[in-house]
mmCIF file of C-alpha atoms in Angstrom:
data_model
loop_
_atom_site.group_PDB
_atom_site.id
_atom_site.type_symbol
_atom_site.label_atom_id
_atom_site.label_comp_id
_atom_site.label_asym_id
_atom_site.label_seq_id
_atom_site.Cartn_x
_atom_site.Cartn_y
_atom_site.Cartn_z
ATOM 1 C CA MET R 17 10.189 -31.382 -12.884
ATOM 2 C CA LEU R 18 9.298 -29.679 -9.583
ATOM 3 C CA SER R 19 9.712 -31.144 -6.175
ATOM 4 C CA CYS R 20 9.051 -29.974 -2.662
ATOM 5 C CA THR R 21 9.508 -31.462 0.800
ATOM 6 C CA PRO R 22 6.319 -31.269 2.903
ATOM 7 C CA MET R 23 6.561 -28.798 5.726
ATOM 8 C CA LEU R 24 5.910 -29.521 9.383
ATOM 9 C CA PRO R 25 3.137 -27.594 11.132
ATOM 10 C CA VAL R 26 4.086 -24.215 12.566
ATOM 11 C CA THR R 27 3.931 -24.165 16.393
ATOM 12 C CA PRO R 28 2.522 -21.192 18.360
ATOM 13 C CA LEU R 29 6.063 -20.273 19.370
ATOM 14 C CA GLN R 30 7.192 -20.211 15.727
ATOM 15 C CA ALA R 31 4.138 -18.156 14.809
ATOM 16 C CA ARG R 32 5.064 -15.630 17.541
ATOM 17 C CA ARG R 33 8.553 -15.434 16.116
ATOM 18 C CA ASN R 34 7.122 -14.909 12.628
ATOM 19 C CA LEU R 35 4.992 -12.065 13.854
ATOM 20 C CA ARG R 36 7.878 -10.489 15.742
ATOM 21 C CA ARG R 37 10.078 -10.557 12.660
ATOM 22 C CA TYR R 38 7.200 -9.372 10.498
ATOM 23 C CA ARG R 39 6.801 -6.293 12.687
ATOM 24 C CA TRP R 40 10.467 -5.475 12.151
ATOM 25 C CA ILE R 41 10.008 -6.026 8.424
ATOM 26 C CA ASN R 42 7.113 -3.554 8.382
ATOM 27 C CA PHE R 43 9.124 -1.018 10.361
ATOM 28 C CA LEU R 44 12.051 -1.306 7.972
ATOM 29 C CA ALA R 45 9.686 -1.020 5.007
ATOM 30 C CA GLY R 46 8.699 2.336 6.357
ATOM 31 C CA LEU R 47 12.342 3.539 6.369
ATOM 32 C CA ALA R 48 12.031 4.723 2.774
ATOM 33 C CA PHE R 49 14.361 7.736 2.778
ATOM 34 C CA LEU R 50 13.786 8.996 -0.754
ATOM 35 C CA SER R 51 10.093 8.122 -1.022
ATOM 36 C CA PRO R 52 8.752 11.121 0.973
ATOM 37 C CA VAL R 53 10.415 13.539 -1.409
ATOM 38 C CA VAL R 54 10.660 11.428 -4.547
ATOM 39 C CA GLN R 55 8.493 13.847 -6.570
ATOM 40 C CA LEU R 56 10.958 16.611 -5.705
ATOM 41 C CA PHE R 57 13.822 14.281 -6.769
ATOM 42 C CA TYR R 58 12.152 13.826 -10.155
ATOM 43 C CA THR R 59 11.705 17.613 -10.442
ATOM 44 C CA HIS R 60 15.350 18.078 -9.499
ATOM 45 C CA MET R 61 16.275 15.682 -12.348
ATOM 46 C CA GLY R 62 14.309 17.788 -14.843
ATOM 47 C CA LEU R 63 10.967 15.905 -15.064
ATOM 48 C CA SER R 64 7.699 17.781 -15.546
ATOM 49 C CA LEU R 65 4.576 17.205 -13.424
ATOM 50 C CA TYR R 66 3.043 15.316 -16.329
ATOM 51 C CA GLN R 67 6.100 13.009 -16.562
ATOM 52 C CA ILE R 68 5.865 12.403 -12.796
ATOM 53 C CA ILE R 69 2.205 11.380 -13.144
ATOM 54 C CA LEU R 70 3.173 9.212 -16.168
ATOM 55 C CA LEU R 71 5.840 7.408 -14.084
ATOM 56 C CA SER R 72 3.258 6.735 -11.371
ATOM 57 C CA ASN R 73 0.863 5.391 -13.997
ATOM 58 C CA ILE R 74 3.559 3.052 -15.376
ATOM 59 C CA GLY R 75 3.852 1.607 -11.898
ATOM 60 C CA THR R 76 0.129 1.200 -11.299
ATOM 61 C CA LEU R 77 -0.425 -0.285 -14.778
ATOM 62 C CA CYS R 78 2.237 -2.870 -14.017
ATOM 63 C CA VAL R 79 0.536 -3.533 -10.664
ATOM 64 C CA TRP R 80 -2.682 -4.191 -12.580
ATOM 65 C CA LEU R 81 -0.874 -6.757 -14.779
ATOM 66 C CA LEU R 82 1.014 -8.407 -11.945
ATOM 67 C CA GLU R 83 -1.471 -8.400 -9.045
ATOM 68 C CA LEU R 84 -3.378 -11.571 -9.907
ATOM 69 C CA PRO R 85 -0.468 -13.837 -11.008
ATOM 70 C CA THR R 86 1.733 -12.897 -8.084
ATOM 71 C CA SER R 87 -1.014 -13.439 -5.521
ATOM 72 C CA VAL R 88 -2.058 -16.752 -7.074
ATOM 73 C CA LEU R 89 1.567 -17.886 -6.627
ATOM 74 C CA ALA R 90 1.391 -16.787 -3.025
ATOM 75 C CA ASP R 91 -1.756 -18.818 -2.423
ATOM 76 C CA THR R 92 -0.339 -21.937 -4.115
ATOM 77 C CA THR R 93 3.382 -21.940 -3.464
ATOM 78 C CA GLY R 94 3.822 -20.094 -0.168
ATOM 79 C CA ARG R 95 3.812 -16.696 1.435
ATOM 80 C CA LYS R 96 7.490 -16.499 2.348
ATOM 81 C CA ARG R 97 8.685 -17.013 -1.183
ATOM 82 C CA SER R 98 6.469 -14.153 -2.467
ATOM 83 C CA LEU R 99 7.604 -11.871 0.345
ATOM 84 C CA VAL R 100 11.283 -12.594 -0.516
ATOM 85 C CA PHE R 101 10.609 -11.836 -4.164
ATOM 86 C CA SER R 102 8.913 -8.638 -3.103
ATOM 87 C CA VAL R 103 11.723 -7.186 -1.002
ATOM 88 C CA SER R 104 14.310 -8.331 -3.555
ATOM 89 C CA ALA R 105 12.504 -6.345 -6.271
ATOM 90 C CA HIS R 106 12.520 -3.312 -3.942
ATOM 91 C CA PHE R 107 16.275 -3.609 -3.395
ATOM 92 C CA MET R 108 16.858 -3.796 -7.166
ATOM 93 C CA ALA R 109 14.629 -0.768 -7.708
ATOM 94 C CA VAL R 110 16.797 1.302 -5.452
ATOM 95 C CA LEU R 111 19.975 0.101 -7.119
ATOM 96 C CA VAL R 112 18.588 1.124 -10.523
ATOM 97 C CA LEU R 113 17.927 4.653 -9.273
ATOM 98 C CA LEU R 114 21.438 4.815 -7.906
ATOM 99 C CA LEU R 115 23.137 3.545 -11.068
ATOM 100 C CA SER R 116 20.881 5.062 -13.705
ATOM 101 C CA PRO R 117 19.184 8.313 -12.501
ATOM 102 C CA GLN R 118 17.569 9.223 -15.830
ATOM 103 C CA TRP R 119 14.254 8.566 -17.595
ATOM 104 C CA TRP R 120 14.646 4.876 -18.536
ATOM 105 C CA GLY R 121 16.147 4.178 -15.153
ATOM 106 C CA PHE R 122 13.105 5.789 -13.534
ATOM 107 C CA VAL R 123 10.835 3.608 -15.718
ATOM 108 C CA ALA R 124 12.764 0.428 -14.745
ATOM 109 C CA SER R 125 12.570 1.363 -11.081
ATOM 110 C CA ALA R 126 8.802 1.938 -11.397
ATOM 111 C CA VAL R 127 8.371 -1.537 -12.886
ATOM 112 C CA LEU R 128 10.480 -3.121 -10.132
ATOM 113 C CA GLY R 129 8.491 -1.132 -7.593
ATOM 114 C CA ALA R 130 5.323 -2.601 -9.043
ATOM 115 C CA LEU R 131 6.807 -6.107 -8.541
ATOM 116 C CA TYR R 132 7.636 -5.122 -4.942
ATOM 117 C CA TYR R 133 4.085 -4.026 -4.304
ATOM 118 C CA SER R 134 2.373 -6.832 -6.238
ATOM 119 C CA PHE R 135 4.258 -9.655 -4.513
ATOM 120 C CA TRP R 136 3.576 -8.045 -1.141
ATOM 121 C CA SER R 137 -0.046 -7.056 -1.763
ATOM 122 C CA GLY R 138 -2.386 -9.633 -0.350
ATOM 123 C CA THR R 139 0.508 -11.900 0.605
ATOM 124 C CA GLY R 140 1.596 -9.852 3.620
ATOM 125 C CA GLN R 141 -2.003 -9.624 4.871
ATOM 126 C CA ALA R 142 -2.492 -13.369 4.349
ATOM 127 C CA PHE R 143 0.762 -14.181 6.175
ATOM 128 C CA LEU R 144 -0.381 -12.088 9.127
ATOM 129 C CA GLU R 145 -3.855 -13.695 9.217
ATOM 130 C CA GLU R 146 -2.469 -17.202 9.019
ATOM 131 C CA ASN R 147 -0.016 -16.685 11.850
ATOM 132 C CA LEU R 148 -2.773 -15.160 13.967
ATOM 133 C CA ARG R 149 -4.936 -18.186 13.135
ATOM 134 C CA VAL R 150 -2.209 -20.514 14.482
ATOM 135 C CA LEU R 151 -2.454 -18.566 17.748
ATOM 136 C CA GLY R 152 -6.245 -18.544 17.682
ATOM 137 C CA GLU R 153 -6.209 -14.735 17.440
ATOM 138 C CA GLU R 154 -7.548 -14.210 13.929
ATOM 139 C CA GLN R 155 -10.339 -12.006 15.248
ATOM 140 C CA THR R 156 -7.730 -9.404 16.188
ATOM 141 C CA PHE R 157 -6.625 -8.949 12.542
ATOM 142 C CA GLY R 158 -7.864 -5.355 12.290
ATOM 143 C CA ARG R 159 -5.979 -4.366 15.422
ATOM 144 C CA ALA R 160 -2.836 -6.242 14.359
ATOM 145 C CA ILE R 161 -2.658 -4.794 10.866
ATOM 146 C CA GLY R 162 -3.299 -1.321 12.255
ATOM 147 C CA HIS R 163 -0.307 -1.779 14.548
ATOM 148 C CA LEU R 164 1.850 -2.931 11.641
ATOM 149 C CA MET R 165 0.855 0.123 9.693
ATOM 150 C CA PHE R 166 1.577 2.221 12.738
ATOM 151 C CA LEU R 167 5.125 0.834 12.848
ATOM 152 C CA GLU R 168 5.608 1.479 9.168
ATOM 153 C CA ASN R 169 4.399 5.071 9.527
ATOM 154 C CA LEU R 170 6.506 5.547 12.653
ATOM 155 C CA ALA R 171 9.520 4.871 10.491
ATOM 156 C CA SER R 172 8.074 7.120 7.819
ATOM 157 C CA PHE R 173 7.967 9.924 10.362
ATOM 158 C CA LEU R 174 11.712 9.731 10.885
ATOM 159 C CA THR R 175 12.850 9.657 7.228
ATOM 160 C CA PRO R 176 11.275 12.919 6.021
ATOM 161 C CA LEU R 177 13.025 14.832 8.794
ATOM 162 C CA LEU R 178 16.389 13.516 7.705
ATOM 163 C CA ALA R 179 15.443 14.313 4.093
ATOM 164 C CA SER R 180 14.617 17.915 5.100
ATOM 165 C CA TRP R 181 17.942 18.335 6.876
ATOM 166 C CA LEU R 182 19.890 16.903 3.939
ATOM 167 C CA LEU R 183 18.101 18.962 1.277
ATOM 168 C CA LYS R 184 18.548 22.130 3.288
ATOM 169 C CA ASN R 185 22.266 21.633 3.928
ATOM 170 C CA PHE R 186 23.322 19.545 0.888
ATOM 171 C CA PRO R 187 20.872 20.471 -1.934
ATOM 172 C CA ASP R 188 23.097 18.950 -4.648
ATOM 173 C CA THR R 189 24.094 15.604 -3.029
ATOM 174 C CA GLY R 190 21.238 15.080 -0.554
ATOM 175 C CA TYR R 191 19.174 12.872 -2.898
ATOM 176 C CA GLN R 192 22.120 10.539 -3.541
ATOM 177 C CA VAL R 193 22.688 10.183 0.227
ATOM 178 C CA LEU R 194 19.020 9.270 0.679
ATOM 179 C CA LEU R 195 19.284 6.618 -2.073
ATOM 180 C CA TRP R 196 22.326 5.003 -0.365
ATOM 181 C CA PHE R 197 20.401 4.842 2.907
ATOM 182 C CA ASP R 198 17.519 3.159 0.992
ATOM 183 C CA ALA R 199 19.950 0.622 -0.456
ATOM 184 C CA VAL R 200 21.204 -0.412 2.991
ATOM 185 C CA VAL R 201 17.674 -0.745 4.383
ATOM 186 C CA GLY R 202 16.624 -2.669 1.252
ATOM 187 C CA LEU R 203 19.402 -5.217 1.804
ATOM 188 C CA ALA R 204 18.443 -5.559 5.489
ATOM 189 C CA LEU R 205 14.812 -6.249 4.425
ATOM 190 C CA VAL R 206 15.962 -9.138 2.191
ATOM 191 C CA VAL R 207 18.053 -10.694 4.963
ATOM 192 C CA LEU R 208 15.278 -10.391 7.558
ATOM 193 C CA THR R 209 12.533 -11.745 5.265
ATOM 194 C CA LEU R 210 14.645 -14.800 4.487
ATOM 195 C CA GLN R 211 14.440 -15.650 8.219
ATOM 196 C CA LEU R 212 10.647 -16.007 8.227
ATOM 197 C CA ARG R 213 9.230 -19.523 8.567
ATOM 198 C CA GLU R 214 6.798 -20.683 5.907
ATOM 199 C CA LEU R 215 3.457 -21.945 7.066
ATOM 200 C CA PRO R 216 2.222 -25.386 5.910
ATOM 201 C CA GLY R 217 -0.802 -25.836 3.715
ATOM 202 C CA ARG R 218 0.756 -24.763 0.450
ATOM 203 C CA GLN R 219 0.487 -27.137 -2.494
ATOM 204 C CA HIS R 220 3.410 -29.343 -3.471
ATOM 205 C CA PHE R 221 3.936 -29.864 -7.202
ATOM 206 C CA THR R 222 5.847 -32.540 -9.035
ATOM 207 C CA THR R 223 5.512 -31.180 -12.609
ATOM 208 C CA LEU R 224 5.158 -27.782 -14.264
ATOM 209 C CA ARG R 225 1.784 -28.883 -15.636
ATOM 210 C CA SER R 226 0.388 -29.567 -12.176
ATOM 211 C CA ALA R 227 1.732 -26.234 -10.929
ATOM 212 C CA TRP R 228 0.072 -24.428 -13.865
ATOM 213 C CA GLN R 229 -3.277 -26.192 -13.386
ATOM 214 C CA ALA R 230 -3.319 -25.488 -9.636
ATOM 215 C CA ASN R 231 -2.578 -21.817 -10.151
ATOM 216 C CA VAL R 232 -5.270 -21.439 -12.815
ATOM 217 C CA GLN R 233 -7.774 -23.245 -10.590
ATOM 218 C CA THR R 234 -6.962 -20.915 -7.677
ATOM 219 C CA ALA R 235 -7.567 -17.858 -9.844
ATOM 220 C CA ARG R 236 -10.820 -19.268 -11.166
ATOM 221 C CA THR R 237 -12.044 -20.108 -7.656
ATOM 222 C CA ALA R 238 -11.348 -16.573 -6.425
ATOM 223 C CA LEU R 239 -13.000 -15.020 -9.485
ATOM 224 C CA ARG R 240 -16.119 -17.180 -9.002
ATOM 225 C CA HIS R 241 -16.147 -16.313 -5.313
ATOM 226 C CA ILE R 242 -16.278 -12.620 -6.136
ATOM 227 C CA GLY R 243 -18.770 -13.109 -8.991
ATOM 228 C CA ARG R 244 -21.237 -14.986 -6.786
ATOM 229 C CA ASP R 245 -20.909 -12.926 -3.579
ATOM 230 C CA ALA R 246 -22.768 -9.626 -3.657
ATOM 231 C CA LYS R 247 -20.768 -8.272 -0.712
ATOM 232 C CA LEU R 248 -17.413 -8.958 -2.328
ATOM 233 C CA ARG R 249 -18.662 -7.300 -5.547
ATOM 234 C CA LEU R 250 -19.587 -4.253 -3.502
ATOM 235 C CA LEU R 251 -16.102 -4.235 -1.964
ATOM 236 C CA LEU R 252 -14.598 -4.452 -5.452
ATOM 237 C CA PHE R 253 -16.548 -1.448 -6.737
ATOM 238 C CA TYR R 254 -16.175 0.651 -3.624
ATOM 239 C CA ARG R 255 -12.412 -0.036 -3.299
ATOM 240 C CA SER R 256 -11.958 1.565 -6.731
ATOM 241 C CA LEU R 257 -14.633 4.190 -7.070
ATOM 242 C CA GLY R 258 -14.358 5.324 -3.434
ATOM 243 C CA ASN R 259 -10.652 6.062 -3.694
ATOM 244 C CA HIS R 260 -8.759 9.279 -4.406
ATOM 245 C CA VAL R 261 -6.408 7.473 -6.946
ATOM 246 C CA ALA R 262 -3.407 8.921 -5.093
ATOM 247 C CA TYR R 263 -3.488 12.087 -7.194
ATOM 248 C CA PHE R 264 -3.309 14.537 -4.276
ATOM 249 C CA PRO R 265 -0.142 12.954 -2.738
ATOM 250 C CA ILE R 266 1.594 12.818 -6.125
ATOM 251 C CA ILE R 267 1.112 16.444 -7.105
ATOM 252 C CA LEU R 268 1.375 17.898 -3.597
ATOM 253 C CA LEU R 269 5.089 18.704 -3.213
ATOM 254 C CA PRO R 270 5.819 19.932 -6.777
ATOM 255 C CA THR R 271 2.686 22.118 -6.586
ATOM 256 C CA LEU R 272 3.527 23.557 -3.155
ATOM 257 C CA GLU R 273 7.141 24.180 -4.249
ATOM 258 C CA ALA R 274 5.859 26.082 -7.310
ATOM 259 C CA GLN R 275 3.652 28.134 -4.991
ATOM 260 C CA GLY R 276 6.602 29.243 -2.934
ATOM 261 C CA MET R 277 7.100 26.557 -0.305
ATOM 262 C CA PRO R 278 10.834 26.139 0.524
ATOM 263 C CA VAL R 279 12.028 22.722 -0.612
ATOM 264 C CA TRP R 280 13.261 21.635 2.788
ATOM 265 C CA TYR R 281 9.776 22.152 4.273
ATOM 266 C CA ALA R 282 8.736 19.088 2.294
ATOM 267 C CA GLY R 283 10.264 16.674 4.799
ATOM 268 C CA VAL R 284 8.624 18.376 7.772
ATOM 269 C CA LEU R 285 5.242 18.281 6.026
ATOM 270 C CA MET R 286 5.581 14.583 5.121
ATOM 271 C CA ALA R 287 6.676 13.822 8.761
ATOM 272 C CA GLY R 288 3.510 15.448 9.950
ATOM 273 C CA ALA R 289 1.502 13.429 7.437
ATOM 274 C CA SER R 290 3.156 10.249 8.766
ATOM 275 C CA ILE R 291 2.141 11.175 12.361
ATOM 276 C CA ALA R 292 -1.454 11.724 11.306
ATOM 277 C CA THR R 293 -1.476 8.399 9.382
ATOM 278 C CA MET R 294 0.209 6.293 12.049
ATOM 279 C CA LEU R 295 -2.025 7.556 14.869
ATOM 280 C CA ALA R 296 -5.119 6.729 12.796
ATOM 281 C CA ASN R 297 -3.589 3.302 11.941
ATOM 282 C CA LYS R 298 -2.967 2.582 15.579
ATOM 283 C CA TYR R 299 -6.333 3.590 17.041
ATOM 284 C CA VAL R 300 -8.888 3.000 14.286
ATOM 285 C CA TYR R 301 -9.579 -0.435 15.798
ATOM 286 C CA ARG R 302 -11.328 1.272 18.755
ATOM 287 C CA PHE R 303 -13.924 2.643 16.340
ATOM 288 C CA GLY R 304 -13.911 -0.386 14.066
ATOM 289 C CA GLU R 305 -14.464 -2.990 16.798
ATOM 290 C CA ARG R 306 -17.325 -0.962 18.249
ATOM 291 C CA TYR R 307 -19.131 0.432 15.223
ATOM 292 C CA GLY R 308 -17.723 -1.576 12.300
ATOM 293 C CA TYR R 309 -14.669 -1.208 10.072
ATOM 294 C CA SER R 310 -16.848 -0.573 6.997
ATOM 295 C CA ARG R 311 -18.330 2.503 8.730
ATOM 296 C CA ALA R 312 -14.843 3.841 9.467
ATOM 297 C CA TRP R 313 -13.957 3.305 5.809
ATOM 298 C CA VAL R 314 -16.987 5.211 4.501
ATOM 299 C CA TYR R 315 -16.555 8.110 6.896
ATOM 300 C CA ALA R 316 -12.874 8.467 5.995
ATOM 301 C CA THR R 317 -13.351 8.494 2.222
ATOM 302 C CA THR R 318 -16.312 10.898 2.467
ATOM 303 C CA LEU R 319 -14.121 13.335 4.435
ATOM 304 C CA GLN R 320 -11.328 12.921 1.856
ATOM 305 C CA GLY R 321 -13.758 13.995 -0.869
ATOM 306 C CA LEU R 322 -14.568 17.174 1.053
ATOM 307 C CA LEU R 323 -10.841 17.870 1.708
ATOM 308 C CA CYS R 324 -10.036 17.527 -2.013
ATOM 309 C CA VAL R 325 -12.773 20.017 -2.821
ATOM 310 C CA LEU R 326 -11.411 22.483 -0.242
ATOM 311 C CA ALA R 327 -7.830 21.993 -1.544
ATOM 312 C CA GLY R 328 -8.997 22.730 -5.089
ATOM 313 C CA CYS R 329 -10.689 25.942 -3.912
ATOM 314 C CA TRP R 330 -7.719 27.131 -1.809
ATOM 315 C CA LEU R 331 -4.967 26.029 -4.163
ATOM 316 C CA GLY R 332 -3.305 29.462 -4.243
ATOM 317 C CA HIS R 333 -2.453 29.272 -0.500
ATOM 318 C CA TRP R 334 0.204 26.561 -0.034
ATOM 319 C CA TRP R 335 0.026 26.560 3.752
ATOM 320 C CA VAL R 336 -3.753 25.920 3.671
ATOM 321 C CA VAL R 337 -3.295 23.041 1.195
ATOM 322 C CA ALA R 338 -0.532 21.643 3.400
ATOM 323 C CA GLY R 339 -2.877 21.639 6.409
ATOM 324 C CA LEU R 340 -5.657 19.986 4.452
ATOM 325 C CA PHE R 341 -3.183 17.324 3.337
ATOM 326 C CA LEU R 342 -2.400 16.481 6.964
ATOM 327 C CA LEU R 343 -6.083 15.776 7.600
ATOM 328 C CA PHE R 344 -6.261 13.851 4.325
ATOM 329 C CA SER R 345 -3.349 11.668 5.478
ATOM 330 C CA GLY R 346 -5.141 10.922 8.733
ATOM 331 C CA CYS R 347 -8.105 9.688 6.699
ATOM 332 C CA ASP R 348 -5.759 7.384 4.784
ATOM 333 C CA GLY R 349 -4.675 5.984 8.105
ATOM 334 C CA VAL R 350 -8.325 5.210 8.928
ATOM 335 C CA TRP R 351 -9.457 3.504 5.748
ATOM 336 C CA GLN R 352 -6.325 1.460 4.983
ATOM 337 C CA PRO R 353 -6.591 -0.968 7.940
ATOM 338 C CA ALA R 354 -10.383 -0.743 7.754
ATOM 339 C CA TRP R 355 -10.552 -1.994 4.197
ATOM 340 C CA ASN R 356 -8.087 -4.834 4.911
ATOM 341 C CA HIS R 357 -10.088 -5.953 7.936
ATOM 342 C CA THR R 358 -13.405 -5.731 6.034
ATOM 343 C CA LEU R 359 -12.046 -7.917 3.251
ATOM 344 C CA VAL R 360 -10.546 -10.538 5.603
ATOM 345 C CA GLU R 361 -13.861 -10.575 7.498
ATOM 346 C CA HIS R 362 -15.859 -11.248 4.374
ATOM 347 C CA THR R 363 -13.565 -13.788 2.713
ATOM 348 C CA GLN R 364 -13.081 -15.792 5.921
ATOM 349 C CA GLY R 365 -9.499 -16.460 4.913
ATOM 350 C CA ALA R 366 -10.370 -18.263 1.635
ATOM 351 C CA SER R 367 -7.733 -17.623 -1.066
ATOM 352 C CA ILE R 368 -7.345 -14.277 0.637
ATOM 353 C CA ALA R 369 -4.196 -13.188 -1.333
ATOM 354 C CA THR R 370 -5.826 -13.926 -4.700
ATOM 355 C CA THR R 371 -9.181 -12.456 -3.758
ATOM 356 C CA ARG R 372 -7.633 -9.269 -2.450
ATOM 357 C CA SER R 373 -5.455 -8.876 -5.505
ATOM 358 C CA ILE R 374 -8.386 -9.309 -7.937
ATOM 359 C CA ILE R 375 -10.052 -6.418 -6.173
ATOM 360 C CA PHE R 376 -6.836 -4.445 -6.103
ATOM 361 C CA SER R 377 -5.985 -5.108 -9.751
ATOM 362 C CA VAL R 378 -9.373 -3.559 -10.724
ATOM 363 C CA PHE R 379 -8.426 -0.587 -8.559
ATOM 364 C CA ALA R 380 -4.963 -0.354 -10.147
ATOM 365 C CA LEU R 381 -6.477 -0.139 -13.620
ATOM 366 C CA TYR R 382 -9.021 2.459 -12.420
ATOM 367 C CA THR R 383 -6.375 4.593 -10.714
ATOM 368 C CA THR R 384 -4.053 4.387 -13.750
ATOM 369 C CA LEU R 385 -6.742 5.629 -16.059
ATOM 370 C CA GLY R 386 -7.965 8.185 -13.529
ATOM 371 C CA LYS R 387 -4.512 9.742 -12.922
ATOM 372 C CA GLN R 388 -3.823 9.869 -16.651
ATOM 373 C CA LEU R 389 -7.040 11.834 -17.251
ATOM 374 C CA LEU R 390 -6.468 14.070 -14.252
ATOM 375 C CA GLY R 391 -2.958 14.789 -15.481
ATOM 376 C CA LEU R 392 -4.492 16.577 -18.491
ATOM 377 C CA LEU R 393 -6.456 18.945 -16.246
ATOM 378 C CA PRO R 394 -5.294 21.991 -14.218
ATOM 379 C CA VAL R 395 -4.437 20.864 -10.665
ATOM 380 C CA GLY R 396 -7.283 22.821 -9.056
ATOM 381 C CA VAL R 397 -9.883 21.381 -11.486
ATOM 382 C CA ALA R 398 -8.501 17.877 -10.933
ATOM 383 C CA LEU R 399 -8.779 18.149 -7.141
ATOM 384 C CA LEU R 400 -12.333 19.427 -7.431
ATOM 385 C CA SER R 401 -13.144 16.527 -9.781
ATOM 386 C CA ILE R 402 -11.751 13.892 -7.392
ATOM 387 C CA GLY R 403 -13.582 15.389 -4.458
ATOM 388 C CA GLY R 404 -16.850 15.473 -6.391
ATOM 389 C CA VAL R 405 -16.479 11.808 -7.465
ATOM 390 C CA LEU R 406 -15.781 10.668 -3.896
ATOM 391 C CA LEU R 407 -18.805 12.534 -2.519
ATOM 392 C CA VAL R 408 -21.089 11.167 -5.235
ATOM 393 C CA VAL R 409 -19.840 7.584 -4.851
ATOM 394 C CA ASN R 410 -20.351 7.697 -1.058
ATOM 395 C CA ALA R 411 -23.863 9.091 -1.616
ATOM 396 C CA LEU R 412 -24.635 6.141 -3.894
ATOM 397 C CA LEU R 413 -22.728 3.280 -2.251
ATOM 398 C CA GLY R 414 -22.058 4.478 1.278
ATOM 399 C CA ARG R 415 -25.315 3.206 2.727
ATOM 400 C CA LYS R 416 -24.754 -0.286 1.296
ATOM 401 C CA MET R 417 -21.219 -0.275 2.710
ATOM 402 C CA LEU R 418 -22.551 0.628 6.147
ATOM 403 C CA HIS R 419 -24.925 -2.353 6.016
ATOM 404 C CA LEU R 420 -21.962 -4.743 5.640
ATOM 405 C CA GLY R 421 -21.583 -4.563 9.432
ATOM 406 C CA HIS R 422 -19.518 -7.202 11.202
ATOM 407 C CA SER R 423 -21.059 -10.337 9.741
ATOM 408 C CA PRO R 424 -18.840 -12.245 7.303
ATOM 409 C CA ALA R 425 -20.155 -13.025 3.883
ATOM 410 C CA SER R 426 -21.970 -16.337 3.528
#
């Protein structure tokens, strides 16, 4: 048997408190100390570039499997519960790396990391939109999520600098210190997320059967919504085909190190990438609110295609590739809030967590297969291939994306 006490409506004051705490949660989520140099950590532990890509694919394959069920749960049983599950999985992933820094520990951490991302994906955006709706400010979603991403990347700017200092002065123990910092922040994330207030409107179940039926119905409704709406189908295809599948960020540091870049430069480079991303996150709304977020999305992914082509051509010059990656990161900062706003605008808040995760689960499968194939190619050829695909996709779908405009889907 399941039981639940109905919740009272959230007041505007409580929604403000939710948003204030949510900003701190996003900032702490950006304090990922090992993450900026995790590929170098894997190299330090003896993994090859192919194994690093394989680990990434294990994570994205799990995201593909978990995206829909976790987001359905968020739509039916509450945002806060899913967010708590998310940060708890993150904390456990860090503990696994601390206690078992070998292959199967890395695999377990990748699976837990997928749980972290899947429970958060869609849920965090929906939690933000619903609190803004309580305040009558849902039209500012693009600006609000850009600010949250700015806070996360502001924290991400600080952690690579510490990583650089530790790796330069303590090359043997620096990675362990970074992991201990991650464990402390992970615990703080759990404590802070538990303080969020759940919004009403979730379903209350008395039996496991009713819970199962409601979750299946939510998934079916979201799938039908996408199947019947041409604009959402376009978003689904473009979100996958118009993405760089994260190959460039994954291979960047091991490749630059092999080309002669000192290891401790990695943190400085990733700090610069965080600055580029957070500034784009913060100010993309100025372009999006005037010309359309879908236009910002198309321009950013087209430029990323060109940058991947240039990186593939100049791969022998690590400082050139590093500079191209800074521009590439700025483009990430443009399209990330732009795609989230475009989706919210065209779903009008209906089963947003589930709808977003259906789209993202297709992307997760696409990026898993894409990275696995790219891992079989020389790095330069892989970068040229990604760039070519992005440019072709934007030539075919870019015009349709530009026509999405500001009007929500009917």
